[in-house]
Amino acid sequence: SQQGEEDPQALSIQEGENATMNCSYKTSINNLQWYRQNSGRGLVHLILIRSNEREKHSGRLRVTLDTSKKSSSLLITASRAADTASYFCATDRVRGAQKLVFGQGTRLTINP
Amino acid sequence: EAGVAQSPRYKIIEKRQSVAFWCNPISGHATLYWYQQILGQGPKLLIQFQNNGVVDDSQLPKDRFSAERLKGVDSTLKIQPAKLEDSAVYLCASNHLRGVPYEQYFGPGTRLTVT
């Protein structure tokens, strides 16, 4: 079963704008990861945030985690056409098991 | 370092036929995963190996799906017989340490179409 639910399912913005995607999950987690998938390709890891962290940055990416609300957000600043892809959150619930449960994803389109 | 390799990239078969997918993980990665990704959905874990042992196969339809990882390196996933609902992308991923929250490295996937 899917653990996370991304919102929105699809997002279309102009190049240069910021894109925000949200992820909600149901059970307690050890960590939450975000992945990107370009059309016809495998997934690429973007960032991992542990359950005891509240915010993390990597380049133009900013991830927040609110364990009390069981939610996370991914912000991409100054978007580029190359950011067009699907973005998935994945939660790791069982310590040591390394088993990820993925959400349905947000399809992001950056218009030039 | 070389990434996760998968073959074939595409496969079209008729229902009730059998098919096999191959995956070679990144060198040194002890943990290997097979996922099924249906169009418009996120990946769903089918089976997880730690070296050549199965850690989790709770979502593998064992009446038709089988997987093995001989010698703890490359792996094959087989479907026999295939059904129309098996049409999906099959992704292989790997990472190297159990117990530590490391990222997973994904291959390009095999797109299966069952007609």
Short mmCIF file of C-alpha atoms in Angstrom, two decimals:
data_model
loop_
_atom_site.label_atom_id
_atom_site.label_comp_id
_atom_site.label_asym_id
_atom_site.label_seq_id
_atom_site.Cartn_x
_atom_site.Cartn_y
_atom_site.Cartn_z
CA SER A 1 0.00 0.00 0.00
CA GLN A 2 1.14 3.57 -0.63
CA GLN A 3 2.28 5.39 2.49
CA GLY A 4 2.68 8.89 1.18
CA GLU A 5 0.32 11.11 -0.70
CA GLU A 6 1.76 13.94 -2.73
CA ASP A 7 -0.10 17.14 -3.34
CA PRO A 8 -0.70 18.45 -5.92
CA GLN A 9 -0.78 15.54 -8.36
CA ALA A 10 0.31 17.90 -11.12
CA LEU A 11 1.89 21.35 -11.09
CA SER A 12 2.68 23.64 -14.00
CA ILE A 13 4.68 26.85 -13.49
CA GLN A 14 6.81 29.32 -15.44
CA GLU A 15 10.55 29.03 -15.52
CA GLY A 16 12.12 31.03 -12.71
CA GLU A 17 9.19 30.58 -10.33
CA ASN A 18 9.35 28.48 -7.19
CA ALA A 19 7.68 25.07 -7.02
CA THR A 20 6.33 23.57 -3.82
CA MET A 21 5.21 19.97 -3.45
CA ASN A 22 3.75 18.41 -0.34
CA CYS A 23 3.78 14.89 1.02
CA SER A 24 1.65 13.44 3.78
CA TYR A 25 2.12 10.06 5.39
CA LYS A 26 0.25 7.91 7.86
CA THR A 27 2.61 6.18 10.26
CA SER A 28 5.74 7.09 12.22
CA ILE A 29 8.92 7.20 10.18
CA ASN A 30 12.68 7.00 10.61
CA ASN A 31 13.43 9.20 7.64
CA LEU A 32 11.83 10.64 4.53
CA GLN A 33 13.45 10.88 1.12
CA TRP A 34 12.59 12.74 -2.07
CA TYR A 35 13.30 11.32 -5.51
CA ARG A 36 13.00 12.72 -9.03
CA GLN A 37 12.02 10.70 -12.09
CA ASN A 38 12.44 12.02 -15.59
CA SER A 39 10.15 10.55 -18.22
CA GLY A 40 11.23 7.04 -19.15
CA ARG A 41 14.04 6.95 -16.61
CA GLY A 42 14.79 5.51 -13.21
CA LEU A 43 14.51 7.48 -9.99
CA VAL A 44 17.25 9.77 -8.75
CA HIS A 45 17.72 10.52 -5.06
CA LEU A 46 17.45 14.21 -4.18
CA ILE A 47 17.55 14.55 -0.42
CA LEU A 48 17.04 12.63 2.82
CA ILE A 49 15.69 14.14 6.02
CA ARG A 50 15.74 12.25 9.29
CA SER A 51 12.79 12.20 11.67
CA ASN A 52 14.64 14.41 14.18
CA GLU A 53 15.38 17.09 11.56
CA ARG A 54 13.00 19.88 10.63
CA GLU A 55 14.62 21.43 7.57
CA LYS A 56 17.33 20.58 5.10
CA HIS A 57 18.85 22.35 2.09
CA SER A 58 20.66 21.11 -0.98
CA GLY A 59 21.39 23.64 -3.71
CA ARG A 60 18.04 24.94 -4.94
CA LEU A 61 16.13 22.37 -2.90
CA ARG A 62 14.65 22.93 0.52
CA VAL A 63 12.86 20.17 2.41
CA THR A 64 10.86 20.55 5.59
CA LEU A 65 9.50 17.84 7.83
CA ASP A 66 6.72 18.19 10.41
CA THR A 67 6.38 14.89 12.24
CA SER A 68 3.48 16.18 14.35
CA LYS A 69 1.47 16.71 11.16
CA LYS A 70 3.06 13.76 9.37
CA SER A 71 3.91 15.92 6.41
CA SER A 72 6.86 17.12 4.37
CA SER A 73 7.34 19.71 1.66
CA LEU A 74 9.85 20.05 -1.15
CA LEU A 75 10.60 23.54 -2.45
CA ILE A 76 12.50 24.04 -5.68
CA THR A 77 13.59 27.65 -6.07
CA ALA A 78 14.28 29.46 -9.35
CA SER A 79 12.91 26.56 -11.41
CA ARG A 80 14.46 25.56 -14.73
CA ALA A 81 13.09 23.63 -17.70
CA ALA A 82 15.33 20.73 -16.69
CA ASP A 83 13.37 20.41 -13.42
CA THR A 84 10.42 19.06 -15.40
CA ALA A 85 9.90 15.58 -13.92
CA SER A 86 7.85 13.59 -11.45
CA TYR A 87 8.77 13.96 -7.78
CA PHE A 88 8.16 11.25 -5.21
CA CYS A 89 8.43 11.19 -1.46
CA ALA A 90 9.39 7.90 0.16
CA THR A 91 9.26 6.96 3.81
CA ASP A 92 11.38 4.49 5.72
CA ARG A 93 9.35 3.19 8.62
CA VAL A 94 11.17 0.23 10.04
CA ARG A 95 14.58 0.93 11.55
CA GLY A 96 17.27 -1.12 9.86
CA ALA A 97 15.02 -2.56 7.17
CA GLN A 98 15.86 -0.01 4.47
CA LYS A 99 12.41 -0.50 3.01
CA LEU A 100 10.98 2.57 1.28
CA VAL A 101 7.28 3.15 0.66
CA PHE A 102 6.65 5.64 -2.14
CA GLY A 103 3.82 8.07 -2.69
CA GLN A 104 1.95 8.62 -5.95
CA GLY A 105 4.13 11.50 -7.02
CA THR A 106 3.73 15.07 -8.27
CA ARG A 107 4.22 15.71 -11.96
CA LEU A 108 5.99 19.06 -12.33
CA THR A 109 6.10 20.92 -15.64
CA ILE A 110 8.28 24.00 -16.05
CA ASN A 111 7.17 26.17 -18.96
CA PRO A 112 9.89 28.21 -20.72
CA GLU B 1 31.24 4.32 -10.72
CA ALA B 2 28.92 2.42 -13.03
CA GLY B 3 25.22 2.64 -12.22
CA VAL B 4 22.60 -0.06 -11.82
CA ALA B 5 22.23 -1.94 -15.09
CA GLN B 6 18.98 -3.50 -16.28
CA SER B 7 18.00 -5.42 -19.37
CA PRO B 8 16.05 -5.51 -21.52
CA ARG B 9 14.81 -1.91 -21.58
CA TYR B 10 11.55 -2.84 -23.29
CA LYS B 11 9.60 -6.06 -23.63
CA ILE B 12 6.27 -6.83 -25.27
CA ILE B 13 4.68 -10.22 -24.66
CA GLU B 14 1.27 -11.82 -24.89
CA LYS B 15 -0.66 -12.79 -21.78
CA ARG B 16 0.17 -16.22 -20.41
CA GLN B 17 3.71 -16.00 -21.77
CA SER B 18 6.73 -15.83 -19.49
CA VAL B 19 9.35 -13.09 -19.22
CA ALA B 20 12.56 -12.49 -17.30
CA PHE B 21 14.34 -9.30 -16.33
CA TRP B 22 17.96 -8.95 -15.31
CA CYS B 23 19.63 -6.50 -12.93
CA ASN B 24 23.27 -5.87 -12.07
CA PRO B 25 23.59 -3.59 -9.03
CA ILE B 26 26.39 -1.18 -8.26
CA SER B 27 29.53 -3.05 -7.28
CA GLY B 28 29.69 -3.67 -3.55
CA HIS B 29 26.03 -2.97 -2.88
CA ALA B 30 24.71 -5.71 -0.63
CA THR B 31 21.03 -4.80 -0.81
CA LEU B 32 19.02 -5.16 -4.01
CA TYR B 33 15.38 -4.24 -4.60
CA TRP B 34 12.84 -4.95 -7.32
CA TYR B 35 9.96 -2.50 -7.71
CA GLN B 36 6.89 -2.47 -9.91
CA GLN B 37 5.74 0.94 -11.14
CA ILE B 38 2.37 1.09 -12.83
CA LEU B 39 1.76 4.13 -15.03
CA GLY B 40 0.85 7.17 -12.96
CA GLN B 41 1.80 5.58 -9.63
CA GLY B 42 4.83 5.42 -7.39
CA PRO B 43 7.09 2.37 -7.27
CA LYS B 44 5.86 -0.57 -5.20
CA LEU B 45 8.41 -2.88 -3.61
CA LEU B 46 8.18 -6.46 -4.82
CA ILE B 47 11.21 -8.03 -3.18
CA GLN B 48 14.31 -7.02 -1.21
CA PHE B 49 17.53 -9.05 -1.06
CA GLN B 50 20.37 -8.69 1.41
CA ASN B 51 23.32 -10.39 -0.31
CA ASN B 52 21.66 -13.56 -1.66
CA GLY B 53 18.97 -13.84 1.04
CA VAL B 54 15.41 -12.52 0.85
CA VAL B 55 14.63 -9.81 3.41
CA ASP B 56 11.10 -8.94 2.31
CA ASP B 57 8.88 -10.47 -0.37
CA SER B 58 5.54 -9.73 1.24
CA GLN B 59 4.18 -7.94 -1.85
CA LEU B 60 5.50 -10.38 -4.44
CA PRO B 61 2.67 -12.34 -6.15
CA LYS B 62 4.36 -15.65 -5.59
CA ASP B 63 1.95 -17.64 -7.72
CA ARG B 64 3.43 -16.02 -10.82
CA PHE B 65 6.46 -13.97 -9.83
CA SER B 66 9.83 -15.32 -8.75
CA ALA B 67 13.20 -13.73 -8.15
CA GLU B 68 16.66 -14.90 -7.33
CA ARG B 69 20.01 -13.39 -6.56
CA LEU B 70 22.59 -16.10 -6.94
CA LYS B 71 26.04 -15.32 -5.51
CA GLY B 72 24.70 -12.11 -4.02
CA VAL B 73 25.44 -9.99 -7.09
CA ASP B 74 23.11 -9.80 -10.08
CA SER B 75 19.47 -10.77 -9.94
CA THR B 76 16.66 -11.97 -12.17
CA LEU B 77 12.93 -11.39 -11.82
CA LYS B 78 10.59 -13.73 -13.66
CA ILE B 79 6.88 -13.60 -14.41
CA GLN B 80 5.16 -16.81 -15.47
CA PRO B 81 2.46 -16.64 -16.73
CA ALA B 82 2.02 -12.92 -17.37
CA LYS B 83 -1.32 -11.15 -17.01
CA LEU B 84 -2.49 -7.91 -18.58
CA GLU B 85 -2.22 -6.14 -15.21
CA ASP B 86 1.50 -6.91 -15.09
CA SER B 87 2.08 -4.17 -17.67
CA ALA B 88 4.36 -1.76 -15.82
CA VAL B 89 7.93 -0.58 -15.47
CA TYR B 90 10.08 -2.90 -13.38
CA LEU B 91 12.79 -1.02 -11.52
CA CYS B 92 15.84 -2.44 -9.85
CA ALA B 93 17.64 -0.51 -7.11
CA SER B 94 20.55 -1.12 -4.78
CA ASN B 95 22.34 0.33 -1.77
CA HIS B 96 25.14 -0.82 0.39
CA LEU B 97 24.52 -0.89 4.11
CA ARG B 98 21.68 -2.27 6.14
CA GLY B 99 20.72 -0.34 9.22
CA VAL B 100 21.87 3.00 7.87
CA PRO B 101 19.38 5.23 6.03
CA TYR B 102 21.16 5.45 2.72
CA GLU B 103 19.65 6.49 -0.57
CA GLN B 104 18.74 3.87 -3.12
CA TYR B 105 20.28 3.89 -6.58
CA PHE B 106 17.89 3.01 -9.37
CA GLY B 107 18.42 1.48 -12.77
CA PRO B 108 16.62 2.77 -15.89
CA GLY B 109 13.90 0.12 -15.62
CA THR B 110 12.33 -2.40 -17.98
CA ARG B 111 9.04 -1.37 -19.53
CA LEU B 112 6.81 -4.45 -19.90
CA THR B 113 3.72 -4.44 -22.06
CA VAL B 114 1.43 -7.46 -21.87
CA THR B 115 -1.07 -7.73 -24.71
#
